[in-house]
Short mmCIF file of C-alpha atoms and ligand atoms in Angstrom, two decimals:
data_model
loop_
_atom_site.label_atom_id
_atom_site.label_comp_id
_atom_site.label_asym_id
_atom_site.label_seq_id
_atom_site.Cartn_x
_atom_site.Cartn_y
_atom_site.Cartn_z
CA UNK A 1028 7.89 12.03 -13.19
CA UNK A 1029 6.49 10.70 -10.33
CA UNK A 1030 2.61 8.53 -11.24
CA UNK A 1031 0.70 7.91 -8.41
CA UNK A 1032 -3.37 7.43 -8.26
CA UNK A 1033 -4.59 5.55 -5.43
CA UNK A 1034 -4.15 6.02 -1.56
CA UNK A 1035 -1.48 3.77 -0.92
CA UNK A 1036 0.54 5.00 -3.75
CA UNK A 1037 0.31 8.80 -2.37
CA UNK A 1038 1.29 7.53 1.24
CA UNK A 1039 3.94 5.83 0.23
CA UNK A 1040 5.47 8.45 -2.23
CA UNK A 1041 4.98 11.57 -0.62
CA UNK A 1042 8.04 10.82 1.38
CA UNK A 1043 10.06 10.51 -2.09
CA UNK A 1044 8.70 13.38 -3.11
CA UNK A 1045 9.36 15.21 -0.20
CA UNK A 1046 12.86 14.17 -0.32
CA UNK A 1047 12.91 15.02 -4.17
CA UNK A 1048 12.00 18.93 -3.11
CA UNK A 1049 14.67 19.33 -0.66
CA UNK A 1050 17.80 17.48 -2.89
CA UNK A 1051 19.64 19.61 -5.67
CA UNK A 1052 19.24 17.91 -9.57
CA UNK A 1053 15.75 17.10 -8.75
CA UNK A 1054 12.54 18.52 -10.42
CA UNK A 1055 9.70 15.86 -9.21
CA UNK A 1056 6.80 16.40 -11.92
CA UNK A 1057 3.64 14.34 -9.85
CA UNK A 1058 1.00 13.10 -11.82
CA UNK A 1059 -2.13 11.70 -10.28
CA UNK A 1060 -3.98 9.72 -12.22
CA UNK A 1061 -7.18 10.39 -10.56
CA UNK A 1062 -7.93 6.25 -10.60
CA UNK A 1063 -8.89 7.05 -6.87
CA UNK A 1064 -10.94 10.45 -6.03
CA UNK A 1065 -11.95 10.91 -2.76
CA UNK A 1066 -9.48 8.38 -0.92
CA UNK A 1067 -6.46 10.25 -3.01
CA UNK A 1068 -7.87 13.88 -2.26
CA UNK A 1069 -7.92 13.50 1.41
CA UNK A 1070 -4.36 12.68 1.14
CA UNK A 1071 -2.28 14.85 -0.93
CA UNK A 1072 -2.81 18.10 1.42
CA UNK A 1073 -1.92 16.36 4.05
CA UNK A 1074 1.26 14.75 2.67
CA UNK A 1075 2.38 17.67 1.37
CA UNK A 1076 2.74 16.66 -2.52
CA UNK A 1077 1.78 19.29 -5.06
CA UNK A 1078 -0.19 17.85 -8.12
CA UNK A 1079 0.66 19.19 -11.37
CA UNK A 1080 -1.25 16.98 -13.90
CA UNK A 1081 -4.60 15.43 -13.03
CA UNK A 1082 -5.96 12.79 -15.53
CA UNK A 1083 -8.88 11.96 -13.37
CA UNK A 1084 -9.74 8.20 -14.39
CA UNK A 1085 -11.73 6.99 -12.04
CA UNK A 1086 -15.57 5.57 -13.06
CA UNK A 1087 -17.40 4.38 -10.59
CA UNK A 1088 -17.26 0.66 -10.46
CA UNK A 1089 -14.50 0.21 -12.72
CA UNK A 1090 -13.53 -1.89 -14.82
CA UNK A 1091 -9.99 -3.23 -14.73
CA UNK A 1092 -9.69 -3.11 -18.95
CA UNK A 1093 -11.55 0.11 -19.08
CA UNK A 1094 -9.42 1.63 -16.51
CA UNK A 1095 -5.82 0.25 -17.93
CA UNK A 1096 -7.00 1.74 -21.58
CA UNK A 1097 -7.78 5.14 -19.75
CA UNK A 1098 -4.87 4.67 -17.82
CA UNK A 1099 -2.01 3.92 -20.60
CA UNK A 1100 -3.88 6.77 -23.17
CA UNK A 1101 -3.46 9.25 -20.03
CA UNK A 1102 -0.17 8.74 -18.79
CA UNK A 1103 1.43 7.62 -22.24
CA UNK A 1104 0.21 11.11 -23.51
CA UNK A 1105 2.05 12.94 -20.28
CA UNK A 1106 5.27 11.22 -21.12
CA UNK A 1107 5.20 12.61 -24.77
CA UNK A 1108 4.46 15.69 -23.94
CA UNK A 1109 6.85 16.40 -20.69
CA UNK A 1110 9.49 13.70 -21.85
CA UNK A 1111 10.77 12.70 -18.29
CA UNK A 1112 14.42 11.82 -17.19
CA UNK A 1113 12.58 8.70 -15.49
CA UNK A 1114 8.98 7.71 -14.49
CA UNK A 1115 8.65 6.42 -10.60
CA UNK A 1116 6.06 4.42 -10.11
CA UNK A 1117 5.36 2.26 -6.81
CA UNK A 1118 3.44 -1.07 -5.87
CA UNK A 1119 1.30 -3.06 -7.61
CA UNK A 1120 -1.62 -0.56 -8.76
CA UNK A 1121 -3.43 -0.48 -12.08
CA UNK A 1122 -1.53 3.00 -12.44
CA UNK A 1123 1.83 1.62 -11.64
CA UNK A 1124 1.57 -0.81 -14.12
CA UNK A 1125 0.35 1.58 -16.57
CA UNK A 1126 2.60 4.82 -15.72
CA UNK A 1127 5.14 1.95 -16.34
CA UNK A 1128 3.84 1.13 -19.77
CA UNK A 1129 3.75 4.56 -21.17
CA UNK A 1130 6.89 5.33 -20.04
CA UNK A 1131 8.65 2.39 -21.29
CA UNK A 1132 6.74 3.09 -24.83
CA UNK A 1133 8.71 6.13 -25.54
CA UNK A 1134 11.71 4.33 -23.85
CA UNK A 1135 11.71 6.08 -20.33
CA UNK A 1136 13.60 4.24 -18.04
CA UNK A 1137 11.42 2.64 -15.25
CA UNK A 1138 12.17 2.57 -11.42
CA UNK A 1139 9.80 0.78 -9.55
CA UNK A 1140 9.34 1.50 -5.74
CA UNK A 1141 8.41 -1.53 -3.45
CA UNK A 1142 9.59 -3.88 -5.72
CA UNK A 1143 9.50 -7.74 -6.06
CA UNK A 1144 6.73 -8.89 -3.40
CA UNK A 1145 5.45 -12.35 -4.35
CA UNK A 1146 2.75 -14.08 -3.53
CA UNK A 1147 3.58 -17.27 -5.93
CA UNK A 1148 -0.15 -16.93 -6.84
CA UNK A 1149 -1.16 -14.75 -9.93
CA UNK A 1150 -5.14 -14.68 -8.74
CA UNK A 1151 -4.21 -13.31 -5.74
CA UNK A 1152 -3.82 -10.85 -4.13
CA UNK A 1153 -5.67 -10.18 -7.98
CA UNK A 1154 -4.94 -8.23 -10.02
CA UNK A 1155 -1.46 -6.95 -8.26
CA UNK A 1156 0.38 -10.20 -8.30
CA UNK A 1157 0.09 -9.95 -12.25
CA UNK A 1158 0.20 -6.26 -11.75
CA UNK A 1159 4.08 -6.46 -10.26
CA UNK A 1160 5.40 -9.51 -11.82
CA UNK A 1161 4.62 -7.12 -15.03
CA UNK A 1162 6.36 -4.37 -13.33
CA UNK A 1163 9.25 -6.15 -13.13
CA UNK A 1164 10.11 -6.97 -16.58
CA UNK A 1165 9.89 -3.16 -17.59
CA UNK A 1166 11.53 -1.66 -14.52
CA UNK A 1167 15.35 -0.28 -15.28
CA UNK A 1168 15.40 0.36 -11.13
CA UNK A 1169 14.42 -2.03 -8.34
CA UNK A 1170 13.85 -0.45 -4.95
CA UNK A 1171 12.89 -3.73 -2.89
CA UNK A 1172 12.02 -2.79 0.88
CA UNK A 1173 13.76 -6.21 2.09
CA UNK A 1174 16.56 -8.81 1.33
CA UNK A 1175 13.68 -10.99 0.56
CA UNK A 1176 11.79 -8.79 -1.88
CA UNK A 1177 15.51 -8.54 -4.12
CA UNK A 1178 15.80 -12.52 -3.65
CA UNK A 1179 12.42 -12.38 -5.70
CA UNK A 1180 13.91 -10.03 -8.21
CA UNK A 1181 17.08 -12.12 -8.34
CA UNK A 1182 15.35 -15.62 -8.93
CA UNK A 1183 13.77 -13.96 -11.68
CA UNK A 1184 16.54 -12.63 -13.75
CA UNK A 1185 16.73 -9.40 -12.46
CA UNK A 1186 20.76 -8.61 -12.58
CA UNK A 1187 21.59 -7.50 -8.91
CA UNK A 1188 23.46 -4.49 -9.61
CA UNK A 1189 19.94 -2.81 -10.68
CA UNK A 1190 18.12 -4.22 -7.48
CA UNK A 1191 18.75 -1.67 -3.90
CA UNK A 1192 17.22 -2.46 -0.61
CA UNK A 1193 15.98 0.50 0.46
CA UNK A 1194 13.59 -0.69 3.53
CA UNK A 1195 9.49 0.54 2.52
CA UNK A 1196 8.89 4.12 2.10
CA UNK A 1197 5.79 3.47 3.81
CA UNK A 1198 7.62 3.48 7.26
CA UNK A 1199 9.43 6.86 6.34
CA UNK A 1200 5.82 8.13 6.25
CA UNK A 1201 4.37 6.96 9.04
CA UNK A 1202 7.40 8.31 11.71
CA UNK A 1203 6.94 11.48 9.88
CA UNK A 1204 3.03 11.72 10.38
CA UNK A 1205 3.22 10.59 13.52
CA UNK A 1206 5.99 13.10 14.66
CA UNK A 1207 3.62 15.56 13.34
CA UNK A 1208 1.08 15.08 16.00
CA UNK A 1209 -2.00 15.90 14.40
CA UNK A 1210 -4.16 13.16 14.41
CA UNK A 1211 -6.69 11.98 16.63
CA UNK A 1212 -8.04 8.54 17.09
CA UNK A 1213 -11.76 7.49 15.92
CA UNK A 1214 -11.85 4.97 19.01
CA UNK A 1215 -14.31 6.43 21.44
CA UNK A 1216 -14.40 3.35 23.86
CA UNK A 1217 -12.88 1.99 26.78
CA UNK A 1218 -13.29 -1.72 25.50
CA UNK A 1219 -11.14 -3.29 23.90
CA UNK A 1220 -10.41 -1.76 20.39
CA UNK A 1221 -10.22 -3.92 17.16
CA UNK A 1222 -9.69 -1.66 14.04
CA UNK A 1223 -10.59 -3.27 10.58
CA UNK A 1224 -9.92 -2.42 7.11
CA UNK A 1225 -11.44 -4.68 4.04
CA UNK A 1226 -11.17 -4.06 0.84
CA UNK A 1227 -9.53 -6.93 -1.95
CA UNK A 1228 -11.17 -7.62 -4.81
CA UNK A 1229 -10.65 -11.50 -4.67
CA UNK A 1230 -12.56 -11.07 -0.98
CA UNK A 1231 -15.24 -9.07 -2.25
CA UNK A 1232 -18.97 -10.71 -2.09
CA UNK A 1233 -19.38 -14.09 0.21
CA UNK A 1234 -15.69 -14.19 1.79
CA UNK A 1235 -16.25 -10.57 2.55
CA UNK A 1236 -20.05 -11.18 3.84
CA UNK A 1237 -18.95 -13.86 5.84
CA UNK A 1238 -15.55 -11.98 7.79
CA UNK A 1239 -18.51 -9.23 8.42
CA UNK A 1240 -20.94 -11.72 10.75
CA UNK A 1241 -17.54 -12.79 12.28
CA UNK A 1242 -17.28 -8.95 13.37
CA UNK A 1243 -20.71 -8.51 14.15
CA UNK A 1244 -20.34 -12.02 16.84
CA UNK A 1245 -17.13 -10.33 17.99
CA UNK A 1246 -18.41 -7.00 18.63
CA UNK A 1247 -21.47 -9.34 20.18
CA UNK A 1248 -19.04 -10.37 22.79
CA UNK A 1249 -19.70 -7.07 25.10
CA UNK A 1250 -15.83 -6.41 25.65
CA UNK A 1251 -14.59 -4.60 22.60
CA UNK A 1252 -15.54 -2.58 20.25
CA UNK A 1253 -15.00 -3.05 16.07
CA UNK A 1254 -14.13 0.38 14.11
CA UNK A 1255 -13.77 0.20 10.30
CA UNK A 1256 -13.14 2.66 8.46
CA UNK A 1257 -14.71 1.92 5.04
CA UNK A 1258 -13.62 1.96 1.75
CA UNK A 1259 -15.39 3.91 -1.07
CA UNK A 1260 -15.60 0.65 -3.63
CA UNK A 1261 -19.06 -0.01 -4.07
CA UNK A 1262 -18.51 -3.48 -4.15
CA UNK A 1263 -16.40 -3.30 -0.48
CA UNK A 1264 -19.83 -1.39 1.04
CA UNK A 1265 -22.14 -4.00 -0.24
CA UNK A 1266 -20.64 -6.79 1.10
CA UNK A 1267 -20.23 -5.55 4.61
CA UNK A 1268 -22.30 -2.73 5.61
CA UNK A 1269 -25.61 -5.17 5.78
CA UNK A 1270 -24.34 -7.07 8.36
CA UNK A 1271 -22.61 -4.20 10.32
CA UNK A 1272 -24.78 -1.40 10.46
CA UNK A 1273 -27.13 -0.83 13.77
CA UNK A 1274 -24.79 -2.62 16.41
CA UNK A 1275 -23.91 -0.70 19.53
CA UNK A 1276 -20.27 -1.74 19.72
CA UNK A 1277 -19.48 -1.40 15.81
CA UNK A 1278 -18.55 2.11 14.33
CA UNK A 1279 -18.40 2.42 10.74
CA UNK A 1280 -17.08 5.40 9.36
CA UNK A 1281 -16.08 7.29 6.01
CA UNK A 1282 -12.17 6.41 5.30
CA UNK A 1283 -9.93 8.34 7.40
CA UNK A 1284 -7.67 11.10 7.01
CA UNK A 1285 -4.08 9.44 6.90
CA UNK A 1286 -3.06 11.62 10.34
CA UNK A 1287 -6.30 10.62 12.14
CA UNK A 1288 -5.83 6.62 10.76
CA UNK A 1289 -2.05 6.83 12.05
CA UNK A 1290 -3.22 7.92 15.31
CA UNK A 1291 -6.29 5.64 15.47
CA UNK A 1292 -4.03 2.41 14.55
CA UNK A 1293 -1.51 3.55 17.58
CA UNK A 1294 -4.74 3.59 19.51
CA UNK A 1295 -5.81 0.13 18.89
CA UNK A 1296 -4.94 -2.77 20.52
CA UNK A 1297 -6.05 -5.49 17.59
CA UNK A 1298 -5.29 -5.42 13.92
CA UNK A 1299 -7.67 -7.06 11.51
CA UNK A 1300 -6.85 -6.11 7.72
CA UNK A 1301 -6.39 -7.45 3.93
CA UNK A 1302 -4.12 -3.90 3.78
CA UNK A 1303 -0.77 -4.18 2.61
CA UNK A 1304 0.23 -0.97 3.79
CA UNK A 1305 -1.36 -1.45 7.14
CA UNK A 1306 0.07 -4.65 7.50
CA UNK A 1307 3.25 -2.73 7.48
CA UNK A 1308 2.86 -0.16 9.74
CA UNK A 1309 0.73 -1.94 12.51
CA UNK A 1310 4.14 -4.28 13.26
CA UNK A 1311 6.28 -0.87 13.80
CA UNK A 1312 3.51 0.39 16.29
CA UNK A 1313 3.90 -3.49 18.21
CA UNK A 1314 -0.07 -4.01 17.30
CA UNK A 1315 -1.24 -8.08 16.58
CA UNK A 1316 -2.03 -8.30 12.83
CA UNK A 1317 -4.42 -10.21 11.74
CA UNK A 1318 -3.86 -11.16 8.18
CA UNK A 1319 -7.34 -11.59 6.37
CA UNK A 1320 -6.35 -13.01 3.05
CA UNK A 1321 -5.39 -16.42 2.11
CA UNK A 1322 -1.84 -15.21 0.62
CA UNK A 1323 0.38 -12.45 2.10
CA UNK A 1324 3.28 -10.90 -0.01
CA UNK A 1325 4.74 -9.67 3.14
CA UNK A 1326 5.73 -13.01 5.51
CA UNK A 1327 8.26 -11.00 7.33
CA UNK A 1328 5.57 -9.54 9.94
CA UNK A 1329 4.58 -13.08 10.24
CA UNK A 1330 7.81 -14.21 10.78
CA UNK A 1331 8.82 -11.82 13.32
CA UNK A 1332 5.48 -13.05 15.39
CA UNK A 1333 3.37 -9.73 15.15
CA UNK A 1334 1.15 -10.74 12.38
CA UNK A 1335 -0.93 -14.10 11.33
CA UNK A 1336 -1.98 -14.97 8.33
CA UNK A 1337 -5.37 -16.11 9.36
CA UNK A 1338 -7.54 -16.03 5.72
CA UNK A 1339 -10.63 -15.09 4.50
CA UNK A 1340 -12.79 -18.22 6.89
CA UNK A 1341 -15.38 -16.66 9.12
CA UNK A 1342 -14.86 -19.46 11.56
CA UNK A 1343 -11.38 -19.08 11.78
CA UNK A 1344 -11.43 -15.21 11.74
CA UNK A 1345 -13.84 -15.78 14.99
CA UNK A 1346 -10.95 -17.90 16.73
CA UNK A 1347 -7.82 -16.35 15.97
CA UNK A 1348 -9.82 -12.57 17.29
CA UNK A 1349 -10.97 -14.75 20.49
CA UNK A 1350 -7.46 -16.18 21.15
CA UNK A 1351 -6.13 -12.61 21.21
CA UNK A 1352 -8.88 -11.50 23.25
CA UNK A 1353 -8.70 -14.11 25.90
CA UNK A 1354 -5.38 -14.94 26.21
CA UNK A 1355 -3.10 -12.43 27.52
CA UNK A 1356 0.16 -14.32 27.12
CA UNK A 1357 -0.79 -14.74 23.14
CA UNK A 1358 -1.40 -11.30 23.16
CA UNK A 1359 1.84 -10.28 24.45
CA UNK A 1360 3.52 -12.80 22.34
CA UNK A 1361 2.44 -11.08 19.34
CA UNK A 1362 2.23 -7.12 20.31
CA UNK A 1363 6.09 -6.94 20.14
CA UNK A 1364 6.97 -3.76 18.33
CA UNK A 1365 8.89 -5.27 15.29
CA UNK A 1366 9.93 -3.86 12.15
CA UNK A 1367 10.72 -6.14 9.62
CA UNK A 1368 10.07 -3.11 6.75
CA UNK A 1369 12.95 -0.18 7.32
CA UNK A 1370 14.25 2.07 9.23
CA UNK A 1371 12.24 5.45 7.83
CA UNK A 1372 15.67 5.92 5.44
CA UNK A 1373 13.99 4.28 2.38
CA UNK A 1374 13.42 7.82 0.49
CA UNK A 1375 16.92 8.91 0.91
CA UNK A 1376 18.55 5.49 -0.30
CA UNK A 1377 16.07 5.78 -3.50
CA UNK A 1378 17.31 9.23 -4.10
CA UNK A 1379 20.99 8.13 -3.31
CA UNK A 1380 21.12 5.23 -5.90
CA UNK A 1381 19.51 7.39 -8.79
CA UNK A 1382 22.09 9.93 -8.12
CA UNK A 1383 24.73 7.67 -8.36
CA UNK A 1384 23.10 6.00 -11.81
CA UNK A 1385 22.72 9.69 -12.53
CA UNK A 1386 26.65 9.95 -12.01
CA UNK A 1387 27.46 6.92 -13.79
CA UNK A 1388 26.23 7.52 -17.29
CA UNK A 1389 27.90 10.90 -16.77
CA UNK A 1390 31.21 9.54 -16.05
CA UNK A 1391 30.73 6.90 -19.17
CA UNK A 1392 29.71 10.30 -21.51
CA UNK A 1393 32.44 11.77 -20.21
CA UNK A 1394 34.74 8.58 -20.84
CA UNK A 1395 33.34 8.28 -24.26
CA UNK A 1396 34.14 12.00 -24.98
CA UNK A 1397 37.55 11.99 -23.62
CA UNK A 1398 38.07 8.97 -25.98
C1 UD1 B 2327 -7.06 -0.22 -5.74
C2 UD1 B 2327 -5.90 -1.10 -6.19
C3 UD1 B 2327 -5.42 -1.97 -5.05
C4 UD1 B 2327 -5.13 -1.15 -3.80
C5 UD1 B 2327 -6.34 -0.28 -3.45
C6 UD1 B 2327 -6.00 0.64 -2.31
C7 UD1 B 2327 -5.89 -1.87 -8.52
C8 UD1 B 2327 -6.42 -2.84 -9.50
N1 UD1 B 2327 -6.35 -1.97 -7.26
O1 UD1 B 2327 -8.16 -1.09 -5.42
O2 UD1 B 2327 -4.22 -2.65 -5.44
O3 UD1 B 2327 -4.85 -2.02 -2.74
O4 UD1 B 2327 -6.69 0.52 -4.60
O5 UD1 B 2327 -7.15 1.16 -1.72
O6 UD1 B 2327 -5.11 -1.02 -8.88
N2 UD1 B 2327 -13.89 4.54 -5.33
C9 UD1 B 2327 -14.46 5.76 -5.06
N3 UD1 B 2327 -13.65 6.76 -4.56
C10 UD1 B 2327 -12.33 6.59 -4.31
C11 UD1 B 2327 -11.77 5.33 -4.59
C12 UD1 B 2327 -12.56 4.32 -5.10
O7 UD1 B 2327 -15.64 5.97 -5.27
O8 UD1 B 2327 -11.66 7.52 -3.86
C13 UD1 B 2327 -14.75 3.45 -5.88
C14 UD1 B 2327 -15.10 3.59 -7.37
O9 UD1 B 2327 -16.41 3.14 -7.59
C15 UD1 B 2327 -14.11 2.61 -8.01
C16 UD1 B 2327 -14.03 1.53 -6.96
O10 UD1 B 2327 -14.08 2.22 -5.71
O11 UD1 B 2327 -14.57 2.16 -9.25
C17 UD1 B 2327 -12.81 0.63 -7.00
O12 UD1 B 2327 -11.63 1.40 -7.11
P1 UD1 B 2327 -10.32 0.74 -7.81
O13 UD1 B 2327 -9.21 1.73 -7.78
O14 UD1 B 2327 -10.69 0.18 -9.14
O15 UD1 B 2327 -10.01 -0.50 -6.91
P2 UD1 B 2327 -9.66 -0.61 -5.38
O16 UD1 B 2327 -10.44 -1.75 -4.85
O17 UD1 B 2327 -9.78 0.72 -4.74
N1 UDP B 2328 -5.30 4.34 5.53
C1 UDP B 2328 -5.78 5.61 5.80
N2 UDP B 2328 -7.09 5.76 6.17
C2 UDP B 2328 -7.94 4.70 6.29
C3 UDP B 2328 -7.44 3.41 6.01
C4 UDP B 2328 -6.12 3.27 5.63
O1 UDP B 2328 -5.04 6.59 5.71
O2 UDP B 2328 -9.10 4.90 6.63
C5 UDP B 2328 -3.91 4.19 5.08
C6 UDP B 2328 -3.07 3.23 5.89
O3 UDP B 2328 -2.39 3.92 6.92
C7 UDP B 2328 -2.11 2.65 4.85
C8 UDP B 2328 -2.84 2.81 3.54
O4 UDP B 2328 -3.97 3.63 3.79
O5 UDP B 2328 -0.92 3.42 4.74
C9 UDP B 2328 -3.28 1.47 3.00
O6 UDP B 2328 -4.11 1.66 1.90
P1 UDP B 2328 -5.09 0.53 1.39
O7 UDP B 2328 -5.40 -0.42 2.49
O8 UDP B 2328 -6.20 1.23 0.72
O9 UDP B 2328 -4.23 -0.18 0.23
P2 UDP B 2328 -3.12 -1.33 0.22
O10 UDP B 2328 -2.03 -0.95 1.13
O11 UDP B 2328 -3.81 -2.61 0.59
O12 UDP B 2328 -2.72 -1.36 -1.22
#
């Protein structure tokens, strides 16, 4: 049983389902659980992931509690009555944590996709920190996309033989899409093309307000030109569209279809984001990542030189943009293509270790019975 329920989570599953379709022993049973509508819908189609239960969740403005009780009722309910081999769930969603809940009340073992990313802090990125860390204590499987990730897990008691490094599904996605060739980007500009995506709770409100004059004095500059696609959270649109709306060289438009977003990012030539998964794929496409968030779970981009972690300061937003802008020896410093997350393998490794689990119980029935 494969949970999913927000956009990230279908991007960075499909690829596990697809994999799941096309390998013998394997009947994936998806479940959305609706916590995102319109960002999720947009998605599945494309990805190629049939939907057989759809608990539908999402309220507008919701609450975390409110969601987690619809969430665990929902998902706890699907367990009992399709009784799984194993739940998958991925990240650091309010659905992962739940889908990993139910399944480990009516003892379901747990593997957890994208596991052990850290921050250190548990406000933040908030609620996911608390969100994985959670994760982890249920989780029978470990699928960490780097050596780093499974150093987390390890530190933590984790015993290695249940921790694989798989690389981040997310990649296996994004060669796939891309090799596809159907999206277009949203840039319509010959300036210089910054793409933006905002969304984190913990920025929502002043932080957010503030990073959105930064764009508006960047986009004042006359030389480039701001897109940002927008988020559906109420809370995202009323912290930035008041500042953005009306300027010649910003475009704000509904989220994008993953295709068009893949082609739009490969389009760009600057990175601003809060995104996790964006701040994964930019690096593979050799585009300067700007990191707007005080923490980042995911230092390898920064360590390999294509991403900064800049924070959430309009002031330093402003200068770390400029630098890039005006310096072409910084920006060819950073836009080194650089993939610190996997090769695009991640799904078949996943699929590889649970056969071999799979294979192992077997062989200790088997023992057992031979005894
Ligand atoms: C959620 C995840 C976050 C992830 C992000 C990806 C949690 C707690 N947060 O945050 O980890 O990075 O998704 O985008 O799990 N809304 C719509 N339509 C949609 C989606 C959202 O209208 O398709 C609106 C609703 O009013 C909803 C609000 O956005 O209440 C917030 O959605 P929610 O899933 O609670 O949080 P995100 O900020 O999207
Ligand atoms: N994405 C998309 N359309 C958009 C913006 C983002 O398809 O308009 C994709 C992007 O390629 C990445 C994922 O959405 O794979 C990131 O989702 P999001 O930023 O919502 O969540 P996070 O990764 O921060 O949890």
């Amino acid at each position: 049983m494969v949970v999913l329920g927000t956009r990230p989570e279908a991007i960075k599953l499909a690829p596990v389902v697809r994999a799941m379709t096309r390998t013998a022993g394997f009947a994936p049973l998806v479940i959305n659980s609706g916590q995102h509508r319109e960002m999720l819908e947009q998605m599945l189609h494309l990805l190629g992931v049939g939907v057989q239960v759809d608990l539908a969740v999402m309220r507008d403005r919701q609450l975390l509690s409110e969601l987690t009780g619809r969430l665990v009722t929902g998902l706890n309910e699907v367990v009992r009555a399709r009784r799984p081999d194993l739940v998958i769930v991925q990240g650091d969603t309010t659905t992962a944590l739940c889908g990993a809940l139910a399944a480990s009340y009516e003892k379901v073992p747990v593997a957890h996709v994208e596991a052990g990313l850290r921050t250190g802090d548990p406000y933040n990125p908030f609620p996911e920190e608390i969100n994985r860390r959670l994760i982890g204590r249920l989780a029978r499987w470990h699928f960490a996309p780097t050596e780093r990730a499974a150093h987390h897990l390890y530190a933590e008691g984790v015993p290695p033989e249940r921790v694989v490094v798989t690389g981040n599904t997310v990649i296996d996605n994004l060669h796939w899409i891309l090799a596809g060739g159907e999206g277009t980007s949203a840039f319509r500009t010959t300036r210089r093309r910054l793409l933006v995506t905002l969304h984190r709770r913990e920025s929502q409100g002043t932080d957010m307000r503030g990073m959105a004059r930064t764009l508006r004095r960047l986009a004042d500059r006359g030389d480039c030109e701001v897109l940002l696609p927008l988020h559906k959270s109420p809370a995202v649109r009323e912290s930035l569209l008041p500042e953005l709306v009306g300027h010649p060289h910003i475009t704000v438009t509904e989220p994008l279809g993953y295709a068009d977003f893949a082609a739009t990012l490969a389009a760009c030539d600057v990175v601003l984001t809060d995104s996790g998964g964006v701040q994964e794929e930019a690096p593979t496409l050799g585009k300067p990542v700007l990191v707007l968030r005080a923490t980042t779970e995911r230092p390898e981009a920064v360590e390999a030189g294509v991403a900064r972690l800049v924070g959430t300061d309009a002031g330093e937003v402003f200068t770390a943009a400029s630098l890039l802008l005006d310096h072409p020896l910084e920006y060819r410093r950073m836009a080194s293509a650089a993939n610190p997350f996997g090769d695009g393998r991640a799904s078949e490794r996943i699929l590889m270790e649970l056969v071999r689990d799979r294979r192992r119980d077997d062989d200790a029935l088997l023992a057992a019975i031979m005894d």
